[in-house]
PDB file of C-alpha atoms and ligand atoms in Angstrom:
ATOM      1  CA  MET A  81      -8.024   6.989 -35.232  1.00 91.00           C
ATOM      2  CA  ASP A  82     -11.184   6.753 -33.008  1.00 87.00           C
ATOM      3  CA  ILE A  83     -11.233   6.966 -29.126  1.00 92.00           C
ATOM      4  CA  SER A  84     -13.731   7.174 -26.681  1.00 90.00           C
ATOM      5  CA  TYR A  85     -11.983   5.998 -23.348  1.00 90.00           C
ATOM      6  CA  PHE A  86      -8.770   5.442 -21.718  1.00 91.00           C
ATOM      7  CA  ARG A  87      -7.773   2.718 -19.130  1.00 92.00           C
ATOM      8  CA  SER A  88      -4.260   2.533 -17.921  1.00 90.00           C
ATOM      9  CA  SER A  89      -3.607  -0.550 -20.033  1.00 91.00           C
ATOM     10  CA  SER A  90      -4.870   1.276 -23.264  1.00 94.00           C
ATOM     11  CA  TYR A  91      -2.793   4.441 -22.592  1.00 92.00           C
ATOM     12  CA  ASN A  92       0.352   2.282 -21.643  1.00 91.00           C
ATOM     13  CA  CYS A  93      -0.259   0.105 -24.965  1.00 94.00           C
ATOM     14  CA  TRP A  94      -0.258   3.096 -27.109  1.00 95.00           C
ATOM     15  CA  GLU A  95       3.108   4.247 -25.386  1.00 93.00           C
ATOM     16  CA  LEU A  96       4.519   0.937 -26.242  1.00 92.00           C
ATOM     17  CA  CYS A  97       3.461   0.515 -29.915  1.00 95.00           C
ATOM     18  CA  GLN A  98       0.689   2.613 -31.629  1.00 97.00           C
ATOM     19  CA  GLN A  99      -0.037  -0.467 -33.963  1.00 97.00           C
ATOM     20  CA  GLN A 100      -0.709  -2.659 -31.029  1.00 97.00           C
ATOM     21  CA  TYR A 101      -3.222  -0.378 -29.611  1.00 96.00           C
ATOM     22  CA  PHE A 102      -4.964  -0.112 -33.110  1.00 97.00           C
ATOM     23  CA  LEU A 103      -5.151  -3.793 -33.227  1.00 97.00           C
ATOM     24  CA  LYS A 104      -6.410  -4.237 -29.693  1.00 95.00           C
ATOM     25  CA  TYR A 105      -8.470  -1.198 -28.716  1.00 94.00           C
ATOM     26  CA  VAL A 106      -9.704   0.060 -32.125  1.00 94.00           C
ATOM     27  CA  LEU A 107     -10.296  -3.222 -34.120  1.00 95.00           C
ATOM     28  CA  GLY A 108     -10.812  -5.220 -30.857  1.00 93.00           C
ATOM     29  CA  LEU A 109      -8.585  -8.176 -31.847  1.00 95.00           C
ATOM     30  CA  GLU A 110      -7.807 -10.749 -29.025  1.00 90.00           C
ATOM     31  CA  ASP A 111      -4.153 -10.497 -28.286  1.00 89.00           C
ATOM     32  CA  GLY A 112      -4.015 -14.070 -26.755  1.00 83.00           C
ATOM     33  CA  SER A 113      -3.166 -14.988 -23.172  1.00 84.00           C
ATOM     34  CA  ASN A 114       0.086 -16.486 -21.621  1.00 90.00           C
ATOM     35  CA  LEU A 115       0.812 -18.684 -18.781  1.00 94.00           C
ATOM     36  CA  LYS A 116       2.437 -16.095 -16.774  1.00 93.00           C
ATOM     37  CA  ALA A 117      -0.440 -13.741 -16.905  1.00 93.00           C
ATOM     38  CA  GLU A 118      -2.948 -16.667 -16.290  1.00 96.00           C
ATOM     39  CA  LEU A 119      -0.866 -17.244 -12.809  1.00 97.00           C
ATOM     40  CA  GLY A 120      -1.059 -13.611 -12.052  1.00 97.00           C
ATOM     41  CA  SER A 121      -4.854 -13.491 -12.504  1.00 96.00           C
ATOM     42  CA  THR A 122      -5.127 -16.584 -10.437  1.00 97.00           C
ATOM     43  CA  THR A 123      -2.890 -14.856  -7.488  1.00 98.00           C
ATOM     44  CA  HIS A 124      -5.037 -11.610  -7.841  1.00 97.00           C
ATOM     45  CA  LYS A 125      -8.254 -13.625  -7.386  1.00 97.00           C
ATOM     46  CA  ILE A 126      -6.861 -15.373  -4.361  1.00 97.00           C
ATOM     47  CA  LEU A 127      -6.011 -11.861  -2.601  1.00 98.00           C
ATOM     48  CA  GLU A 128      -9.306 -10.464  -3.722  1.00 97.00           C
ATOM     49  CA  ILE A 129     -11.305 -13.303  -2.174  1.00 96.00           C
ATOM     50  CA  LEU A 130      -9.264 -12.756   1.202  1.00 96.00           C
ATOM     51  CA  ALA A 131     -10.070  -8.960   0.907  1.00 97.00           C
ATOM     52  CA  ILE A 132     -13.981 -10.047   0.533  1.00 96.00           C
ATOM     53  CA  GLN A 133     -13.735 -12.253   3.455  1.00 94.00           C
ATOM     54  CA  LYS A 134     -12.201  -9.582   5.681  1.00 96.00           C
ATOM     55  CA  LYS A 135     -14.838  -7.097   4.564  1.00 96.00           C
ATOM     56  CA  ASN A 136     -17.599  -9.379   5.446  1.00 94.00           C
ATOM     57  CA  LEU A 137     -16.250  -9.757   8.823  1.00 94.00           C
ATOM     58  CA  GLN A 138     -15.897  -6.051   9.146  1.00 96.00           C
ATOM     59  CA  GLU A 139     -19.549  -5.741   8.397  1.00 96.00           C
ATOM     60  CA  GLY A 140     -20.663  -8.537  10.809  1.00 95.00           C
ATOM     61  CA  LYS A 141     -21.436 -11.256   8.132  1.00 92.00           C
ATOM     62  CA  ASP A 142     -20.298 -14.628   7.413  1.00 87.00           C
ATOM     63  CA  SER A 143     -16.895 -14.255   6.073  1.00 84.00           C
ATOM     64  CA  PHE A 144     -17.733 -16.956   3.504  1.00 81.00           C
ATOM     65  CA  LEU A 145     -20.469 -14.975   1.978  1.00 83.00           C
ATOM     66  CA  VAL A 146     -18.360 -14.677  -1.196  1.00 85.00           C
ATOM     67  CA  ASP A 147     -20.109 -14.807  -4.497  1.00 87.00           C
ATOM     68  CA  ASP A 148     -17.405 -15.947  -6.817  1.00 88.00           C
ATOM     69  CA  PRO A 149     -17.420 -19.001  -9.444  1.00 89.00           C
ATOM     70  CA  ALA A 150     -13.920 -19.686  -8.677  1.00 88.00           C
ATOM     71  CA  LEU A 151     -14.848 -20.670  -5.289  1.00 86.00           C
ATOM     72  CA  GLU A 152     -16.641 -23.954  -6.352  1.00 79.00           C
ATOM     73  CA  THR A 153     -14.796 -26.254  -4.360  1.00 75.00           C
ATOM     74  CA  LEU A 154     -14.132 -24.157  -1.240  1.00 75.00           C
ATOM     75  CA  LYS A 155     -14.026 -25.946   2.084  1.00 76.00           C
ATOM     76  CA  LYS A 156     -14.841 -23.643   4.772  1.00 77.00           C
ATOM     77  CA  HIS A 157     -12.863 -23.009   7.769  1.00 74.00           C
ATOM     78  CA  LYS A 158     -13.595 -21.281  11.129  1.00 75.00           C
ATOM     79  CA  ASP A 159     -10.988 -18.475  10.990  1.00 87.00           C
ATOM     80  CA  ILE A 160      -9.947 -16.612   7.821  1.00 90.00           C
ATOM     81  CA  PHE A 161      -6.433 -16.329   9.287  1.00 89.00           C
ATOM     82  CA  GLN A 162      -6.049 -20.096   9.367  1.00 89.00           C
ATOM     83  CA  GLU A 163      -3.551 -21.496   6.805  1.00 91.00           C
ATOM     84  CA  ALA A 164      -6.014 -23.943   5.831  1.00 91.00           C
ATOM     85  CA  ASN A 165      -8.434 -21.330   4.806  1.00 92.00           C
ATOM     86  CA  VAL A 166      -5.773 -19.886   2.561  1.00 95.00           C
ATOM     87  CA  LEU A 167      -4.897 -22.880   0.980  1.00 94.00           C
ATOM     88  CA  SER A 168      -8.446 -23.997   0.399  1.00 92.00           C
ATOM     89  CA  ILE A 169      -8.879 -20.747  -1.468  1.00 94.00           C
ATOM     90  CA  THR A 170      -5.922 -21.263  -3.366  1.00 96.00           C
ATOM     91  CA  LYS A 171      -6.909 -24.688  -4.440  1.00 95.00           C
ATOM     92  CA  SER A 172     -10.363 -23.771  -5.431  1.00 94.00           C
ATOM     93  CA  VAL A 173      -9.320 -20.859  -7.243  1.00 96.00           C
ATOM     94  CA  PHE A 174      -6.215 -22.724  -9.231  1.00 97.00           C
ATOM     95  CA  ASP A 175      -8.591 -25.345 -10.135  1.00 96.00           C
ATOM     96  CA  TYR A 176     -11.172 -23.081 -11.548  1.00 95.00           C
ATOM     97  CA  TYR A 177      -8.231 -21.436 -13.915  1.00 96.00           C
ATOM     98  CA  LYS A 178      -6.698 -24.696 -14.670  1.00 96.00           C
ATOM     99  CA  GLU A 179      -9.980 -26.081 -15.896  1.00 95.00           C
ATOM    100  CA  ARG A 180     -10.588 -22.976 -18.501  1.00 93.00           C
ATOM    101  CA  SER A 181      -6.684 -22.684 -19.309  1.00 95.00           C
ATOM    102  CA  GLU A 182      -5.037 -23.671 -22.584  1.00 92.00           C
ATOM    103  CA  PHE A 183      -1.675 -23.743 -20.679  1.00 94.00           C
ATOM    104  CA  ASP A 184      -0.360 -26.462 -18.366  1.00 93.00           C
ATOM    105  CA  PHE A 185      -1.494 -25.659 -14.454  1.00 95.00           C
ATOM    106  CA  GLY A 186       0.436 -28.397 -12.893  1.00 96.00           C
ATOM    107  CA  ASP A 187       2.324 -28.792  -9.512  1.00 97.00           C
ATOM    108  CA  THR A 188       5.107 -26.238 -10.508  1.00 97.00           C
ATOM    109  CA  GLU A 189       2.277 -23.706 -11.103  1.00 97.00           C
ATOM    110  CA  PHE A 190       0.541 -24.333  -8.038  1.00 98.00           C
ATOM    111  CA  LYS A 191       3.768 -23.887  -6.204  1.00 98.00           C
ATOM    112  CA  THR A 192       4.150 -20.432  -8.014  1.00 97.00           C
ATOM    113  CA  VAL A 193       0.784 -19.199  -7.130  1.00 98.00           C
ATOM    114  CA  THR A 194       1.123 -20.342  -3.607  1.00 98.00           C
ATOM    115  CA  LYS A 195       4.348 -18.759  -3.382  1.00 98.00           C
ATOM    116  CA  TYR A 196       3.246 -15.434  -4.840  1.00 98.00           C
ATOM    117  CA  VAL A 197       0.010 -15.431  -2.335  1.00 98.00           C
ATOM    118  CA  ASN A 198       2.509 -16.160   0.715  1.00 97.00           C
ATOM    119  CA  LYS A 199       4.896 -13.385  -0.225  1.00 97.00           C
ATOM    120  CA  ALA A 200       2.028 -11.034  -0.576  1.00 98.00           C
ATOM    121  CA  LEU A 201       0.707 -11.986   2.900  1.00 97.00           C
ATOM    122  CA  THR A 202       3.843 -12.208   4.765  1.00 97.00           C
ATOM    123  CA  PHE A 203       5.672  -9.167   3.603  1.00 97.00           C
ATOM    124  CA  LYS A 204       6.790  -7.269   6.680  1.00 97.00           C
ATOM    125  CA  ASN A 205       4.760  -9.023   9.153  1.00 96.00           C
ATOM    126  CA  GLY A 206       1.745  -8.743   6.962  1.00 96.00           C
ATOM    127  CA  ILE A 207       1.422  -4.874   6.249  1.00 97.00           C
ATOM    128  CA  PHE A 208      -0.369  -5.686   2.942  1.00 97.00           C
ATOM    129  CA  ASP A 209      -2.224  -8.866   4.021  1.00 98.00           C
ATOM    130  CA  PRO A 210      -5.804  -7.814   3.206  1.00 98.00           C
ATOM    131  CA  ARG A 211      -6.826  -9.905   6.194  1.00 97.00           C
ATOM    132  CA  ASN A 212      -4.812  -7.251   8.527  1.00 97.00           C
ATOM    133  CA  LEU A 213      -6.448  -4.221   6.748  1.00 98.00           C
ATOM    134  CA  LYS A 214      -9.609  -2.232   7.061  1.00 98.00           C
ATOM    135  CA  ILE A 215     -11.102  -2.880   3.489  1.00 98.00           C
ATOM    136  CA  VAL A 216     -12.918  -0.245   1.799  1.00 98.00           C
ATOM    137  CA  GLU A 217     -13.389  -1.921  -1.445  1.00 97.00           C
ATOM    138  CA  PRO A 218     -11.781  -4.758  -3.213  1.00 96.00           C
ATOM    139  CA  GLU A 219     -11.617  -4.623  -7.034  1.00 95.00           C
ATOM    140  CA  THR A 220     -12.486  -0.984  -6.930  1.00 95.00           C
ATOM    141  CA  TYR A 221     -13.972  -0.054 -10.157  1.00 96.00           C
ATOM    142  CA  PHE A 222     -14.216   3.379 -11.547  1.00 96.00           C
ATOM    143  CA  GLU A 223     -15.592   4.906 -14.492  1.00 96.00           C
ATOM    144  CA  PHE A 224     -15.746   8.619 -14.965  1.00 94.00           C
ATOM    145  CA  PRO A 225     -16.245  11.223 -18.129  1.00 95.00           C
ATOM    146  CA  ILE A 226     -13.757  13.841 -18.274  1.00 96.00           C
ATOM    147  CA  GLU A 227     -16.079  16.966 -18.657  1.00 95.00           C
ATOM    148  CA  LYS A 228     -13.494  19.269 -20.131  1.00 95.00           C
ATOM    149  CA  ASP A 229     -13.889  21.077 -23.461  1.00 96.00           C
ATOM    150  CA  TRP A 230     -10.899  19.410 -24.961  1.00 96.00           C
ATOM    151  CA  ALA A 231     -12.282  16.048 -23.964  1.00 96.00           C
ATOM    152  CA  LYS A 232     -15.761  16.357 -25.966  1.00 96.00           C
ATOM    153  CA  LEU A 233     -15.683  13.722 -28.898  1.00 94.00           C
ATOM    154  CA  ALA A 234     -17.303  14.146 -32.185  1.00 91.00           C
ATOM    155  CA  ASN A 235     -20.439  12.349 -30.929  1.00 92.00           C
ATOM    156  CA  GLY A 236     -21.085  14.812 -28.127  1.00 94.00           C
ATOM    157  CA  ASP A 237     -19.888  12.661 -25.596  1.00 95.00           C
ATOM    158  CA  TYR A 238     -16.943  13.236 -23.112  1.00 96.00           C
ATOM    159  CA  LEU A 239     -13.813  10.944 -23.065  1.00 96.00           C
ATOM    160  CA  LYS A 240     -14.101   8.678 -20.218  1.00 95.00           C
ATOM    161  CA  ILE A 241     -11.477   6.971 -18.014  1.00 95.00           C
ATOM    162  CA  ARG A 242     -12.244   3.746 -16.531  1.00 94.00           C
ATOM    163  CA  GLY A 243     -10.403   1.043 -14.835  1.00 95.00           C
ATOM    164  CA  THR A 244     -10.227  -1.372 -11.477  1.00 96.00           C
ATOM    165  CA  MET A 245      -7.708  -0.856  -8.930  1.00 96.00           C
ATOM    166  CA  ASP A 246      -7.025  -4.136  -6.906  1.00 97.00           C
ATOM    167  CA  LEU A 247      -7.772  -3.067  -3.335  1.00 98.00           C
ATOM    168  CA  THR A 248      -8.586   0.213  -1.598  1.00 98.00           C
ATOM    169  CA  VAL A 249      -8.277   0.123   2.325  1.00 98.00           C
ATOM    170  CA  GLU A 250      -8.474   3.003   5.024  1.00 98.00           C
ATOM    171  CA  ARG A 251      -5.091   3.104   6.798  1.00 96.00           C
ATOM    172  CA  PHE A 252      -5.961   6.046   8.952  1.00 94.00           C
ATOM    173  CA  PRO A 253      -9.122   7.955   9.419  1.00 96.00           C
ATOM    174  CA  LEU A 254      -9.691  10.103   6.199  1.00 94.00           C
ATOM    175  CA  VAL A 255      -6.391   8.270   4.515  1.00 95.00           C
ATOM    176  CA  TYR A 256      -7.011   5.618   2.109  1.00 97.00           C
ATOM    177  CA  GLU A 257      -4.634   3.429   0.337  1.00 97.00           C
ATOM    178  CA  CYS A 258      -4.888   1.939  -3.126  1.00 97.00           C
ATOM    179  CA  ILE A 259      -2.846  -1.629  -3.524  1.00 97.00           C
ATOM    180  CA  ASP A 260      -2.138  -2.888  -6.775  1.00 96.00           C
ATOM    181  CA  TRP A 261      -0.430  -6.190  -7.004  1.00 96.00           C
ATOM    182  CA  LYS A 262       1.959  -6.998  -9.738  1.00 96.00           C
ATOM    183  CA  THR A 263       3.328 -10.600 -10.384  1.00 96.00           C
ATOM    184  CA  GLY A 264       5.619  -9.306 -13.317  1.00 93.00           C
ATOM    185  CA  GLN A 265       8.948  -7.734 -13.735  1.00 92.00           C
ATOM    186  CA  ILE A 266       9.849  -4.275 -12.403  1.00 94.00           C
ATOM    187  CA  LYS A 267      11.630  -3.670 -15.757  1.00 90.00           C
ATOM    188  CA  ASP A 268      10.262  -1.099 -18.259  1.00 86.00           C
ATOM    189  CA  ILE A 269       9.523  -3.088 -21.488  1.00 80.00           C
ATOM    190  CA  LYS A 270      10.780  -0.247 -23.753  1.00 78.00           C
ATOM    191  CA  ASN A 271      14.325   0.028 -22.401  1.00 81.00           C
ATOM    192  CA  GLY A 272      14.795  -2.785 -20.032  1.00 83.00           C
ATOM    193  CA  LYS A 273      15.471  -0.411 -17.266  1.00 91.00           C
ATOM    194  CA  LEU A 274      14.470  -1.132 -13.647  1.00 93.00           C
ATOM    195  CA  LYS A 275      11.434   0.957 -12.668  1.00 93.00           C
ATOM    196  CA  ASP A 276      12.147   3.281  -9.717  1.00 92.00           C
ATOM    197  CA  PHE A 277      10.441   6.081  -7.758  1.00 91.00           C
ATOM    198  CA  ASN A 278      10.946   8.730 -10.359  1.00 91.00           C
ATOM    199  CA  TYR A 279       9.378   6.312 -12.932  1.00 92.00           C
ATOM    200  CA  PHE A 280       6.381   5.814 -11.045  1.00 92.00           C
ATOM    201  CA  ASN A 281       5.948   9.589 -10.013  1.00 91.00           C
ATOM    202  CA  ASP A 282       5.265   9.876 -13.994  1.00 90.00           C
ATOM    203  CA  ASP A 283       3.651   6.440 -14.600  1.00 91.00           C
ATOM    204  CA  PHE A 284       0.202   6.891 -15.879  1.00 92.00           C
ATOM    205  CA  GLN A 285      -1.441   4.135 -14.174  1.00 92.00           C
ATOM    206  CA  LEU A 286      -0.688   5.380 -10.595  1.00 93.00           C
ATOM    207  CA  ASN A 287      -1.481   8.887 -11.691  1.00 93.00           C
ATOM    208  CA  LEU A 288      -4.805   7.842 -13.090  1.00 94.00           C
ATOM    209  CA  TYR A 289      -5.619   5.718  -9.869  1.00 95.00           C
ATOM    210  CA  PHE A 290      -4.958   9.051  -7.845  1.00 95.00           C
ATOM    211  CA  TYR A 291      -7.073  10.954 -10.154  1.00 94.00           C
ATOM    212  CA  ALA A 292     -10.025   8.250  -9.844  1.00 95.00           C
ATOM    213  CA  LEU A 293      -9.621   7.959  -6.110  1.00 96.00           C
ATOM    214  CA  CYS A 294     -10.074  11.708  -5.695  1.00 95.00           C
ATOM    215  CA  LYS A 295     -13.247  11.551  -7.784  1.00 94.00           C
ATOM    216  CA  LYS A 296     -14.553   8.569  -6.253  1.00 96.00           C
ATOM    217  CA  TYR A 297     -14.068   9.616  -2.773  1.00 96.00           C
ATOM    218  CA  PRO A 298     -14.155  13.270  -2.366  1.00 94.00           C
ATOM    219  CA  GLU A 299     -14.686  13.416   1.207  1.00 95.00           C
ATOM    220  CA  ILE A 300     -11.019  11.553   1.786  1.00 95.00           C
ATOM    221  CA  LYS A 301      -8.090  14.087   2.612  1.00 89.00           C
ATOM    222  CA  GLN A 302      -5.158  11.740   1.585  1.00 94.00           C
ATOM    223  CA  PHE A 303      -4.626   9.061  -0.913  1.00 95.00           C
ATOM    224  CA  ILE A 304      -1.534   6.765  -1.067  1.00 95.00           C
ATOM    225  CA  ILE A 305      -0.864   4.481  -3.900  1.00 96.00           C
ATOM    226  CA  THR A 306       1.140   1.462  -3.410  1.00 97.00           C
ATOM    227  CA  ILE A 307       2.385  -0.928  -6.386  1.00 96.00           C
ATOM    228  CA  PHE A 308       3.580  -3.965  -5.063  1.00 97.00           C
ATOM    229  CA  TYR A 309       5.854  -6.285  -7.013  1.00 97.00           C
ATOM    230  CA  ILE A 310       5.199  -9.547  -5.233  1.00 96.00           C
ATOM    231  CA  GLN A 311       7.905 -11.694  -6.675  1.00 95.00           C
ATOM    232  CA  PHE A 312      10.593  -9.299  -5.733  1.00 96.00           C
ATOM    233  CA  ASN A 313       9.239  -8.119  -2.275  1.00 96.00           C
ATOM    234  CA  ALA A 314       9.103  -4.648  -3.702  1.00 96.00           C
ATOM    235  CA  PRO A 315       6.280  -2.434  -2.782  1.00 96.00           C
ATOM    236  CA  PHE A 316       6.574   1.420  -4.166  1.00 96.00           C
ATOM    237  CA  THR A 317       4.378   3.741  -2.299  1.00 96.00           C
ATOM    238  CA  MET A 318       3.614   7.260  -3.642  1.00 93.00           C
ATOM    239  CA  ALA A 319       1.806   9.967  -2.129  1.00 90.00           C
ATOM    240  CA  PHE A 320       0.491  12.364  -4.780  1.00 89.00           C
ATOM    241  CA  ASP A 321      -0.861  15.523  -4.260  1.00 87.00           C
ATOM    242  CA  ARG A 322      -3.643  17.496  -6.134  1.00 83.00           C
ATOM    243  CA  SER A 323      -1.182  19.033  -8.704  1.00 84.00           C
ATOM    244  CA  ASN A 324      -1.147  15.277 -10.093  1.00 88.00           C
ATOM    245  CA  LEU A 325      -4.696  15.915 -11.070  1.00 92.00           C
ATOM    246  CA  ILE A 326      -3.678  18.600 -13.540  1.00 93.00           C
ATOM    247  CA  LYS A 327      -0.668  16.538 -14.628  1.00 92.00           C
ATOM    248  CA  THR A 328      -2.967  13.428 -15.165  1.00 93.00           C
ATOM    249  CA  GLU A 329      -5.424  15.492 -17.417  1.00 94.00           C
ATOM    250  CA  GLU A 330      -2.424  16.869 -19.407  1.00 95.00           C
ATOM    251  CA  MET A 331      -1.352  13.516 -19.873  1.00 93.00           C
ATOM    252  CA  ILE A 332      -4.814  12.229 -21.228  1.00 95.00           C
ATOM    253  CA  HIS A 333      -5.375  15.542 -23.450  1.00 96.00           C
ATOM    254  CA  LYS A 334      -1.916  15.054 -25.005  1.00 96.00           C
ATOM    255  CA  GLN A 335      -2.236  11.354 -25.836  1.00 95.00           C
ATOM    256  CA  MET A 336      -6.030  11.711 -26.856  1.00 96.00           C
ATOM    257  CA  GLU A 337      -4.842  14.298 -29.550  1.00 96.00           C
ATOM    258  CA  GLU A 338      -2.074  12.141 -30.832  1.00 96.00           C
ATOM    259  CA  ILE A 339      -4.375   9.093 -31.179  1.00 96.00           C
ATOM    260  CA  GLN A 340      -7.173  11.270 -33.129  1.00 95.00           C
ATOM    261  CA  ASN A 341      -4.703  12.790 -35.454  1.00 96.00           C
ATOM    262  CA  CYS A 342      -3.050   9.287 -36.225  1.00 97.00           C
ATOM    263  CA  THR A 343      -3.531   7.851 -39.506  1.00 96.00           C
ATOM    264  CA  GLN A 344      -0.653   5.509 -39.718  1.00 97.00           C
ATOM    265  CA  PRO A 345       0.144   3.986 -36.369  1.00 97.00           C
ATOM    266  CA  LYS A 346       3.874   3.549 -35.770  1.00 97.00           C
ATOM    267  CA  LEU A 347       5.246  -0.085 -35.170  1.00 97.00           C
ATOM    268  CA  LEU A 348       7.510  -0.846 -32.310  1.00 94.00           C
ATOM    269  CA  ASN A 349       9.714  -3.113 -34.383  1.00 91.00           C
ATOM    270  CA  ASN A 350      12.183  -4.460 -31.823  1.00 89.00           C
ATOM    271  CA  TRP A 351      12.808  -7.790 -30.016  1.00 87.00           C
ATOM    272  CA  PHE A 352       9.486  -7.452 -28.454  1.00 88.00           C
ATOM    273  CA  CYS A 353       7.569  -8.022 -31.702  1.00 92.00           C
ATOM    274  CA  ASP A 354       8.858 -11.530 -32.400  1.00 90.00           C
ATOM    275  CA  ARG A 355       9.465 -12.753 -29.058  1.00 88.00           C
ATOM    276  CA  VAL A 356       6.461 -11.405 -26.985  1.00 88.00           C
ATOM    277  CA  CYS A 357       3.796  -9.756 -29.098  1.00 93.00           C
ATOM    278  CA  TYR A 358       0.906 -12.056 -30.176  1.00 93.00           C
ATOM    279  CA  PHE A 359       0.278 -10.257 -33.428  1.00 96.00           C
ATOM    280  CA  ARG A 360       3.821 -11.396 -34.850  1.00 94.00           C
ATOM    281  CA  LYS A 361       5.264 -13.989 -32.781  1.00 89.00           C
ATOM    282  CA  ASN A 362       4.699 -17.778 -34.183  1.00 86.00           C
ATOM    283  CA  GLY A 363       4.195 -16.769 -37.691  1.00 90.00           C
ATOM    284  CA  ASN A 364       1.182 -14.495 -36.870  1.00 92.00           C
ATOM    285  CA  ASN A 365       1.416 -11.688 -39.632  1.00 94.00           C
ATOM    286  CA  THR A 366      -1.586  -9.765 -38.342  1.00 96.00           C
ATOM    287  CA  CYS A 367       0.819  -6.758 -37.646  1.00 97.00           C
ATOM    288  CA  VAL A 368       2.219  -6.550 -40.923  1.00 96.00           C
ATOM    289  CA  ARG A 369      -1.050  -7.301 -42.790  1.00 97.00           C
ATOM    290  CA  ILE A 370      -2.968  -4.591 -41.087  1.00 97.00           C
ATOM    291  CA  LYS A 371      -0.081  -1.966 -41.465  1.00 97.00           C
ATOM    292  CA  ASN A 372       0.077  -2.746 -45.345  1.00 97.00           C
ATOM    293  CA  ARG A 373      -3.873  -2.567 -45.575  1.00 97.00           C
ATOM    294  CA  ILE A 374      -3.718   0.896 -43.957  1.00 97.00           C
ATOM    295  CA  LEU A 375      -0.780   1.945 -46.433  1.00 97.00           C
ATOM    296  CA  LYS A 376      -3.098   1.274 -49.309  1.00 97.00           C
ATOM    297  CA  GLU A 377      -6.481   1.740 -48.284  1.00 97.00           C
ATOM    298  CA  GLY A 378      -6.282   4.223 -45.307  1.00 97.00           C
ATOM    299  CA  ILE A 379      -7.350   3.845 -41.583  1.00 96.00           C
ATOM    300  CA  ASP A 380     -10.995   4.492 -41.910  1.00 94.00           C
ATOM    301  CA  THR A 381     -11.615   1.593 -44.261  1.00 95.00           C
ATOM    302  CA  VAL A 382      -9.496  -0.911 -42.348  1.00 96.00           C
ATOM    303  CA  THR A 383     -11.341   0.213 -39.339  1.00 94.00           C
ATOM    304  CA  LEU A 384     -14.614  -0.467 -40.729  1.00 93.00           C
ATOM    305  CA  GLU A 385     -13.527  -3.669 -42.338  1.00 94.00           C
ATOM    306  CA  GLU A 386     -11.618  -5.208 -39.972  1.00 94.00           C
ATOM    307  CA  SER A 387     -13.201  -4.329 -36.691  1.00 92.00           C
ATOM    308  CA  ILE A 388     -14.490  -7.504 -34.782  1.00 86.00           C
ATOM    309  CA  LYS A 389     -18.375  -7.540 -35.191  1.00 70.00           C
ATOM    310  CA  GLY A 390     -19.793  -6.387 -31.904  1.00 62.00           C
ATOM    311  CA  HIS A 391     -16.761  -4.666 -30.713  1.00 62.00           C
ATOM    312  CA  SER A 392     -17.157  -1.279 -29.390  1.00 57.00           C
ATOM    313  CA  LEU A 393     -14.627   1.363 -28.562  1.00 51.00           C
ATOM    314  CA  ASP A 394     -16.576   1.871 -25.446  1.00 51.00           C
ATOM    315  CA  PHE A 395     -16.143  -1.773 -24.212  1.00 45.00           C
ATOM    316  CA  TYR A 396     -14.797  -2.564 -20.832  1.00 40.00           C
ATOM    317  CA  GLN A 397     -12.652  -5.602 -20.165  1.00 46.00           C
ATOM    318  CA  SER A 398     -12.234  -6.844 -16.909  1.00 43.00           C
ATOM    319  CA  PRO A 399      -9.685  -6.954 -14.912  1.00 43.00           C
ATOM    320  CA  GLY A 400      -7.661  -4.396 -15.660  1.00 45.00           C
ATOM    321  CA  GLY A 401      -6.127  -1.101 -14.657  1.00 53.00           C
TER     322      GLY A 401
HETATM  323  S1  SF4 B 692       4.445  -6.934 -33.479  1.00 81.07           S
HETATM  324 FE1  SF4 B 692       5.590  -5.119 -32.543  1.00 81.07          FE
HETATM  325  S2  SF4 B 692       4.927  -3.555 -33.883  1.00 81.07           S
HETATM  326 FE2  SF4 B 692       3.362  -5.131 -34.374  1.00 81.07          FE
HETATM  327  S3  SF4 B 692       1.981  -4.726 -33.018  1.00 81.07           S
HETATM  328 FE3  SF4 B 692       3.082  -6.083 -32.056  1.00 81.07          FE
HETATM  329  S4  SF4 B 692       4.516  -4.765 -30.840  1.00 81.07           S
HETATM  330 FE4  SF4 B 692       3.494  -3.737 -32.302  1.00 81.07          FE
END
C-alpha cells in the first residue's frame, strides 16, 4: 500500500481499522460528516477567532481584523472580553456552519455550542481562555519531511508529517504550550476504556505535536501539550522530553512499514462498523465491496481503479491533527 505522509488522524485511523485507512487515505473516499463533528468544528472556529482577536491586540492591531468567511454577520464590540463579543462571534460562526450543513442546526445545537465555548473559556478562572493567554499562533500548521534513510520513499521523496494544532501560546519565556480542544468523549473507541495519563504518554497525536513543535520552534526550551476535553472539564497536560522524539520516529517508522507491506487491509469488524462507520452503516456496502475486490484483483488494481480522480496521497485536509 502507498503512503507519502502521516497526520495524527491517518495514523490513528490505521490503528483503528486498516480498511478504513485504505478507503480514506489511499482511495480518497469521503467518509461523510456527522452533527457532533460539525458542532465540534463550530466550537473550534469560535475559539480560534478569539485567539486571533487576542493576537491582534498583542500586535497593536484592531482586534476585529479577522479574515474569516464565518464572520460575515459579526457585530463589533469594543472589548473582546465583553460577553456580547463572544455571543456575536458564536452567532455568526453558528449561522455560517448551519447554512452549509445537512444536519439540523437549531436552538438545541446553539445551546450546545454556547455551552462548549463557555466551558473552555471559564475553566479554572479562564486558564485556557485564549483572551487571557499570550498567543503565538492560532491554528498552528506544520509540515516536515523526515530526513532519515528509512523514511525515503520509492520516488526519492521523504515521508512527511503534517497537521494543525489548535493553538500555541507562550506560558513563560521560552516555554510554549500547545492546546488542543476536544468536544468528543474521553474514551478509546477501540476498547471503550477511559483515556488517562498513561494513554496520553503513548498517544501518537500528542507525541507528533511535540515532535512538530521542536522542529517548528527550535529556539524554545520547553513544550507543554494540553489536550482539553471541554465537555468533561478535563484537560490532560503532558510535558514530554527529547526522548519522545526518538519514540515518535519509531512509531512512524513502524507504521510506515506496516502500511507499505500491507496487501490486504484488515477489517475492524465490531460494533463500530454498523453503528458509526460511514462505509458500512445505513446499508453502505463500500467496505465489503472493496475488501472483495482486493481479494480477487489485488490491491494495486483496486487502488488504480477506485481512487477518486484528482485525489493525491499527498493531499491535505484542514482542520486536522
Ligand atoms: S466498516 Fe468497519 S471494517 Fe469496514 S472500514 Fe469501517 S471500521 Fe473498518
